[in-house]
Amino acid sequence: MGFFLLGDKKLGVAKRGRQYDLPLNKEAGTGFLILLIALMTFLGVVALAGSFALGSIAHHWSSGLENKMTIEIPAEDAKGHIRSWDDIQSLAGQAEARLKAQNFVREVKTLTRDDIQALIQPWLGDTKDFPEMPLPGLISVSFVMITPDLIAQMKTDLEQIIPNIVLDTHESWLADILKLTGALQLATLLVTLMIGITTITAIAGAVKARIAIHIKDVELLHLMGASDIYISRQFQRHAWILALQGALYGAFSGALILALIGFFSGNSGAALLPEFSINMLHVLTLACLPIAACIIAGFTAKITVLRELSLMP
C-alpha cells in the first residue's frame, strides 16, 4: 500500500506524482460520470446564455422606448373617408409643428412612406408595387420627460388638428413582453439550479459507490493512520479531474451551439425575431462554469466522503 510518514504528507505515490492510494481512476463508471458532467455543463451554458439573452432583449426594448411615443394618423378620417398620402403628410406637418412648440418634447420625426413600408414588410411583404395602398402616417416623438397629464394635454391639442389621431406610449404591450421575458428568465434560472442539484446528487452517488467498492482499502488506510481528511482528498482530487474533463467538453459544446444560433439568427433576415446576443460580462460568466463545476464536484466529494467515514465504526 506504500509507506506512511507522520502528518499525512505522503502515504503512497502514483504516476505523475499524484498521491493516490485508491485505484479510483480505474473504475468502470468513470466515463459515464464525465459524460454526465459534460451534459450538465452543456445544459447550464445554454440555459444561462438564454437567460442573459432575454435580459439583454428586455433591456434593449425598455430603454429604446423609454420616454417615447408613436403617433398614428389613421388612413381614414373620422367620417370613414380614405385620406390621400398628401393629406396625411400635411396633417403630419401640422402635428409636428404643434409638438415642437412644447418644451417637454425633445425630438419629433415624421416617418416617410418608405419607412412605413419597411415596418409592415414582415407582415404584408413588399408593398412598393402598390403605390395607391392607403397607409397611416406615423410620427415618432421623444420626450425630455413624460407624465399622464402631459399625454392627456398633448392628445387634446392634437385632436384639434386630427380628431381621430391615435397616441401609443407602448406601455401596455411592452409591460406584457417584459413580464414574459422575466418569467422566461426565472424559468431558465430554475433550470440552471436543477442542473446544479442534479450534478451534486450524481457526484455524491458516484462517490458513495466508490467508497463501497473500496471499503476494505479505506479501512486499511485508517488502520495505517490515515486521517479522514487525507482519504477525502483522494476522492476530492479524482472528482476535480473528472469534473474538469466533463465541464470542458460540455462548455465547448455549448459555446459551439451558441455560436451556431447566433450565426443563423443574425443571417435569417427575420425582422420579427430579436437578435441573439450576449455581452463580454456574460461570456466571462459562462467561461467560469467549468471552474464552478470543479468547485462543486470537489466540495461534494469531500462532504460526502467525510460523512460516510463518520458513519464507519
Short mmCIF file of C-alpha atoms in Angstrom, two decimals:
data_model
loop_
_atom_site.label_atom_id
_atom_site.label_comp_id
_atom_site.label_asym_id
_atom_site.label_seq_id
_atom_site.Cartn_x
_atom_site.Cartn_y
_atom_site.Cartn_z
CA MET A 1 0.00 0.00 0.00
CA GLY A 2 3.03 2.21 0.13
CA PHE A 3 4.65 3.90 3.09
CA PHE A 4 3.46 6.33 5.72
CA LEU A 5 5.01 9.46 7.11
CA LEU A 6 3.60 11.45 10.01
CA GLY A 7 1.30 14.33 9.21
CA ASP A 8 -0.27 12.65 6.17
CA LYS A 9 2.46 14.08 3.98
CA LYS A 10 2.57 11.04 1.76
CA LEU A 11 1.06 7.61 2.09
CA GLY A 12 1.54 6.34 -1.44
CA VAL A 13 2.89 7.55 -4.74
CA ALA A 14 1.09 7.21 -8.07
CA LYS A 15 2.03 8.14 -11.59
CA ARG A 16 2.97 11.77 -12.26
CA GLY A 17 3.43 12.41 -8.56
CA ARG A 18 -0.24 12.22 -7.57
CA GLN A 19 -0.90 10.90 -4.07
CA TYR A 20 -3.29 8.08 -4.97
CA ASP A 21 -3.67 5.11 -2.64
CA LEU A 22 -7.01 4.05 -4.12
CA PRO A 23 -7.41 2.96 -7.77
CA LEU A 24 -10.20 5.43 -8.38
CA ASN A 25 -9.15 6.20 -11.95
CA LYS A 26 -9.69 2.57 -12.94
CA GLU A 27 -13.40 2.46 -12.18
CA ALA A 28 -15.76 1.40 -14.96
CA GLY A 29 -18.19 4.26 -14.30
CA THR A 30 -15.62 7.00 -14.79
CA GLY A 31 -16.55 7.63 -18.42
CA PHE A 32 -20.24 7.83 -17.61
CA LEU A 33 -19.62 10.40 -14.87
CA ILE A 34 -17.56 12.53 -17.26
CA LEU A 35 -20.37 12.31 -19.82
CA LEU A 36 -22.96 13.27 -17.21
CA ILE A 37 -20.97 16.31 -16.06
CA ALA A 38 -20.41 17.31 -19.69
CA LEU A 39 -24.15 17.13 -20.34
CA MET A 40 -24.99 19.12 -17.21
CA THR A 41 -22.42 21.79 -18.12
CA PHE A 42 -23.76 21.97 -21.67
CA LEU A 43 -27.31 22.47 -20.41
CA GLY A 44 -26.10 25.04 -17.90
CA VAL A 45 -24.28 27.03 -20.58
CA VAL A 46 -27.33 27.03 -22.86
CA ALA A 47 -29.76 27.90 -20.04
CA LEU A 48 -27.65 30.76 -18.67
CA ALA A 49 -26.96 32.11 -22.15
CA GLY A 50 -30.69 32.09 -22.83
CA SER A 51 -31.32 33.99 -19.59
CA PHE A 52 -28.64 36.54 -20.47
CA ALA A 53 -30.01 36.99 -23.98
CA LEU A 54 -33.55 37.50 -22.68
CA GLY A 55 -32.28 40.09 -20.22
CA SER A 56 -30.44 41.95 -22.98
CA ILE A 57 -33.51 41.91 -25.21
CA ALA A 58 -35.76 43.20 -22.42
CA HIS A 59 -33.29 45.97 -21.57
CA HIS A 60 -32.97 46.93 -25.24
CA TRP A 61 -36.73 47.13 -25.69
CA SER A 62 -37.40 49.05 -22.47
CA SER A 63 -34.54 51.53 -22.91
CA GLY A 64 -35.33 52.04 -26.59
CA LEU A 65 -38.95 53.00 -25.84
CA GLU A 66 -38.42 54.94 -22.62
CA ASN A 67 -39.92 58.45 -22.80
CA LYS A 68 -41.02 57.81 -26.38
CA MET A 69 -44.35 57.72 -28.17
CA THR A 70 -45.68 56.83 -31.59
CA ILE A 71 -48.45 58.98 -33.01
CA GLU A 72 -50.61 57.49 -35.76
CA ILE A 73 -52.61 59.46 -38.29
CA PRO A 74 -55.16 56.87 -39.49
CA ALA A 75 -55.54 56.27 -43.23
CA GLU A 76 -59.27 57.00 -42.76
CA ASP A 77 -60.66 60.22 -41.39
CA ALA A 78 -63.35 60.42 -38.71
CA LYS A 79 -66.08 60.04 -41.38
CA GLY A 80 -64.55 56.90 -42.89
CA HIS A 81 -63.08 58.55 -46.00
CA ILE A 82 -59.65 57.43 -47.17
CA ARG A 83 -57.03 60.14 -46.79
CA SER A 84 -54.54 60.64 -49.59
CA TRP A 85 -50.86 60.45 -48.74
CA ASP A 86 -50.52 64.17 -49.42
CA ASP A 87 -53.30 64.90 -46.91
CA ILE A 88 -51.61 62.67 -44.34
CA GLN A 89 -48.27 64.45 -44.87
CA SER A 90 -49.98 67.82 -44.49
CA LEU A 91 -51.63 66.76 -41.22
CA ALA A 92 -48.34 65.28 -40.01
CA GLY A 93 -46.60 68.59 -40.68
CA GLN A 94 -49.19 70.47 -38.60
CA ALA A 95 -48.94 67.95 -35.77
CA GLU A 96 -45.14 68.09 -35.90
CA ALA A 97 -45.17 71.88 -35.64
CA ARG A 98 -47.52 71.70 -32.65
CA LEU A 99 -45.31 69.13 -30.94
CA LYS A 100 -42.08 71.05 -31.47
CA ALA A 101 -43.62 74.03 -29.72
CA GLN A 102 -43.84 72.03 -26.47
CA ASN A 103 -40.89 72.40 -24.09
CA PHE A 104 -41.17 68.79 -22.86
CA VAL A 105 -40.63 67.38 -26.36
CA ARG A 106 -37.03 66.53 -27.24
CA GLU A 107 -37.32 65.28 -30.82
CA VAL A 108 -40.03 64.77 -33.44
CA LYS A 109 -39.60 62.65 -36.56
CA THR A 110 -42.23 62.02 -39.23
CA LEU A 111 -41.74 58.67 -40.94
CA THR A 112 -41.64 58.62 -44.73
CA ARG A 113 -43.69 56.24 -46.83
CA ASP A 114 -40.60 54.09 -47.37
CA ASP A 115 -40.07 53.88 -43.60
CA ILE A 116 -43.65 52.74 -43.04
CA GLN A 117 -43.45 50.18 -45.86
CA ALA A 118 -40.30 48.77 -44.28
CA LEU A 119 -42.14 48.41 -40.95
CA ILE A 120 -45.08 46.47 -42.41
CA GLN A 121 -42.99 44.37 -44.81
CA PRO A 122 -42.60 41.42 -42.35
CA TRP A 123 -46.41 41.08 -42.27
CA LEU A 124 -47.56 42.14 -45.73
CA GLY A 125 -44.45 41.68 -47.83
CA ASP A 126 -43.13 44.28 -50.23
CA THR A 127 -45.88 46.89 -50.78
CA LYS A 128 -43.86 49.22 -53.02
CA ASP A 129 -45.55 47.70 -56.05
CA PHE A 130 -48.86 49.07 -54.75
CA PRO A 131 -48.34 52.84 -54.58
CA GLU A 132 -52.05 53.51 -54.05
CA MET A 133 -52.30 51.31 -50.96
CA PRO A 134 -53.57 53.52 -48.10
CA LEU A 135 -51.03 53.76 -45.28
CA PRO A 136 -51.30 55.60 -41.98
CA GLY A 137 -48.97 58.41 -41.07
CA LEU A 138 -46.57 57.79 -38.20
CA ILE A 139 -44.74 60.31 -36.05
CA SER A 140 -42.05 59.27 -33.57
CA VAL A 141 -41.79 61.54 -30.55
CA SER A 142 -39.06 61.59 -27.90
CA PHE A 143 -39.69 63.46 -24.64
CA VAL A 144 -37.48 65.12 -22.09
CA MET A 145 -39.99 63.85 -19.56
CA ILE A 146 -43.49 62.48 -19.83
CA THR A 147 -46.41 62.14 -17.42
CA PRO A 148 -50.03 61.04 -17.88
CA ASP A 149 -51.16 64.67 -17.54
CA LEU A 150 -48.81 65.80 -20.32
CA ILE A 151 -50.02 62.96 -22.55
CA ALA A 152 -53.65 63.95 -21.98
CA GLN A 153 -52.83 67.60 -22.72
CA MET A 154 -50.95 66.67 -25.88
CA LYS A 155 -53.77 64.45 -27.11
CA THR A 156 -56.28 67.25 -26.59
CA ASP A 157 -54.12 69.67 -28.59
CA LEU A 158 -53.57 67.23 -31.45
CA GLU A 159 -57.23 66.25 -31.67
CA GLN A 160 -57.96 69.85 -32.64
CA ILE A 161 -55.96 69.15 -35.82
CA ILE A 162 -56.73 65.46 -36.34
CA PRO A 163 -59.88 64.32 -34.46
CA ASN A 164 -59.19 60.58 -34.75
CA ILE A 165 -55.46 60.70 -34.00
CA VAL A 166 -54.02 57.74 -32.04
CA LEU A 167 -51.28 58.07 -29.40
CA ASP A 168 -49.37 54.94 -28.40
CA THR A 169 -46.97 55.06 -25.44
CA HIS A 170 -46.14 51.33 -25.89
CA GLU A 171 -46.71 50.76 -22.18
CA SER A 172 -49.41 48.08 -22.44
CA TRP A 173 -47.72 45.65 -24.83
CA LEU A 174 -44.22 46.46 -23.52
CA ALA A 175 -45.31 45.55 -19.98
CA ASP A 176 -46.64 42.20 -21.24
CA ILE A 177 -43.40 41.47 -23.10
CA LEU A 178 -41.28 42.37 -20.07
CA LYS A 179 -43.41 40.09 -17.89
CA LEU A 180 -42.94 37.28 -20.40
CA THR A 181 -39.18 37.74 -20.62
CA GLY A 182 -38.98 37.96 -16.82
CA ALA A 183 -40.90 34.69 -16.46
CA LEU A 184 -38.67 33.00 -19.04
CA GLN A 185 -35.55 34.28 -17.25
CA LEU A 186 -36.84 32.88 -13.97
CA ALA A 187 -37.53 29.55 -15.67
CA THR A 188 -34.00 29.36 -17.09
CA LEU A 189 -32.51 30.18 -13.68
CA LEU A 190 -34.62 27.44 -12.08
CA VAL A 191 -33.44 25.03 -14.78
CA THR A 192 -29.84 26.01 -14.01
CA LEU A 193 -30.48 25.42 -10.30
CA MET A 194 -31.95 21.99 -11.04
CA ILE A 195 -28.92 21.18 -13.18
CA GLY A 196 -26.65 22.07 -10.26
CA ILE A 197 -28.67 19.93 -7.84
CA THR A 198 -28.65 17.01 -10.30
CA THR A 199 -24.87 17.30 -10.69
CA ILE A 200 -24.34 17.34 -6.92
CA THR A 201 -26.60 14.32 -6.49
CA ALA A 202 -24.83 12.38 -9.25
CA ILE A 203 -21.36 13.12 -7.87
CA ALA A 204 -22.43 12.22 -4.33
CA GLY A 205 -23.89 8.94 -5.57
CA ALA A 206 -20.73 8.13 -7.55
CA VAL A 207 -18.54 8.87 -4.52
CA LYS A 208 -20.68 6.66 -2.28
CA ALA A 209 -20.43 3.85 -4.81
CA ARG A 210 -16.64 4.15 -4.92
CA ILE A 211 -16.43 4.15 -1.14
CA ALA A 212 -18.49 0.96 -1.08
CA ILE A 213 -16.21 -0.63 -3.68
CA HIS A 214 -13.02 0.33 -1.83
CA ILE A 215 -14.33 -0.04 1.69
CA LYS A 216 -11.61 -2.53 2.64
CA ASP A 217 -8.88 -0.28 1.27
CA VAL A 218 -10.35 2.68 3.16
CA GLU A 219 -10.40 0.67 6.40
CA LEU A 220 -6.81 -0.37 5.80
CA LEU A 221 -5.76 3.25 5.31
CA HIS A 222 -7.45 4.05 8.62
CA LEU A 223 -5.53 1.28 10.34
CA MET A 224 -2.28 2.66 8.91
CA GLY A 225 -3.04 6.02 10.45
CA ALA A 226 -4.53 7.97 7.54
CA SER A 227 -6.98 10.66 8.65
CA ASP A 228 -10.43 11.23 7.21
CA ILE A 229 -9.18 14.44 5.57
CA TYR A 230 -6.39 12.55 3.83
CA ILE A 231 -8.79 9.92 2.49
CA SER A 232 -11.31 12.53 1.40
CA ARG A 233 -8.59 14.27 -0.61
CA GLN A 234 -8.16 11.10 -2.67
CA PHE A 235 -11.80 11.28 -3.79
CA GLN A 236 -11.80 15.06 -3.98
CA ARG A 237 -8.85 15.17 -6.36
CA HIS A 238 -10.40 12.45 -8.50
CA ALA A 239 -13.72 14.36 -8.62
CA TRP A 240 -11.85 17.52 -9.66
CA ILE A 241 -10.20 15.76 -12.59
CA LEU A 242 -13.41 14.16 -13.83
CA ALA A 243 -15.38 17.39 -13.41
CA LEU A 244 -12.77 19.41 -15.28
CA GLN A 245 -12.75 16.98 -18.20
CA GLY A 246 -16.53 16.80 -18.42
CA ALA A 247 -17.04 20.54 -17.89
CA LEU A 248 -14.59 21.45 -20.64
CA TYR A 249 -16.33 19.11 -23.07
CA GLY A 250 -19.73 20.50 -22.11
CA ALA A 251 -18.63 24.15 -22.21
CA PHE A 252 -17.05 23.71 -25.63
CA SER A 253 -20.18 22.03 -26.99
CA GLY A 254 -22.38 24.75 -25.51
CA ALA A 255 -20.21 27.52 -26.97
CA LEU A 256 -20.40 25.84 -30.37
CA ILE A 257 -24.20 25.63 -30.22
CA LEU A 258 -24.48 29.27 -29.13
CA ALA A 259 -22.19 30.36 -31.96
CA LEU A 260 -24.36 28.49 -34.46
CA ILE A 261 -27.54 30.02 -33.01
CA GLY A 262 -26.02 33.49 -33.19
CA PHE A 263 -24.85 32.93 -36.75
CA PHE A 264 -28.18 31.68 -38.08
CA SER A 265 -30.28 34.22 -36.16
CA GLY A 266 -28.08 37.04 -37.44
CA ASN A 267 -28.35 35.88 -41.03
CA SER A 268 -32.01 34.86 -41.07
CA GLY A 269 -33.20 38.32 -42.07
CA ALA A 270 -36.36 37.86 -40.00
CA ALA A 271 -37.22 41.26 -38.61
CA LEU A 272 -39.72 39.74 -36.18
CA LEU A 273 -37.01 37.81 -34.34
CA PRO A 274 -34.77 39.65 -31.87
CA GLU A 275 -31.06 39.35 -32.38
CA PHE A 276 -29.41 36.75 -30.14
CA SER A 277 -26.52 38.48 -28.41
CA ILE A 278 -24.68 38.47 -25.08
CA ASN A 279 -22.05 40.89 -23.83
CA MET A 280 -18.49 40.24 -22.66
CA LEU A 281 -19.51 40.01 -18.99
CA HIS A 282 -21.93 37.24 -19.88
CA VAL A 283 -19.22 35.44 -21.86
CA LEU A 284 -16.85 35.60 -18.88
CA THR A 285 -19.60 34.26 -16.62
CA LEU A 286 -20.19 31.31 -18.93
CA ALA A 287 -16.44 30.71 -19.11
CA CYS A 288 -16.43 30.32 -15.32
CA LEU A 289 -18.86 27.39 -15.45
CA PRO A 290 -16.10 24.73 -15.76
CA ILE A 291 -14.42 26.24 -12.69
CA ALA A 292 -17.73 26.23 -10.86
CA ALA A 293 -18.27 22.58 -11.85
CA CYS A 294 -14.86 21.64 -10.41
CA ILE A 295 -15.57 23.50 -7.17
CA ILE A 296 -18.97 21.85 -6.82
CA ALA A 297 -17.54 18.41 -7.59
CA GLY A 298 -14.65 18.76 -5.16
CA PHE A 299 -16.79 20.14 -2.35
CA THR A 300 -19.48 17.49 -2.87
CA ALA A 301 -16.91 14.70 -2.89
CA LYS A 302 -15.27 15.98 0.28
CA ILE A 303 -18.53 16.38 2.21
CA THR A 304 -19.81 13.00 1.02
CA VAL A 305 -16.63 11.14 1.95
CA LEU A 306 -16.35 12.76 5.37
CA ARG A 307 -19.97 11.95 6.07
CA GLU A 308 -19.59 8.32 5.00
CA LEU A 309 -16.40 7.93 7.01
CA SER A 310 -18.06 9.37 10.10
CA LEU A 311 -20.65 6.59 9.91
CA MET A 312 -18.00 3.87 9.85
CA PRO A 313 -17.33 2.06 13.15
#
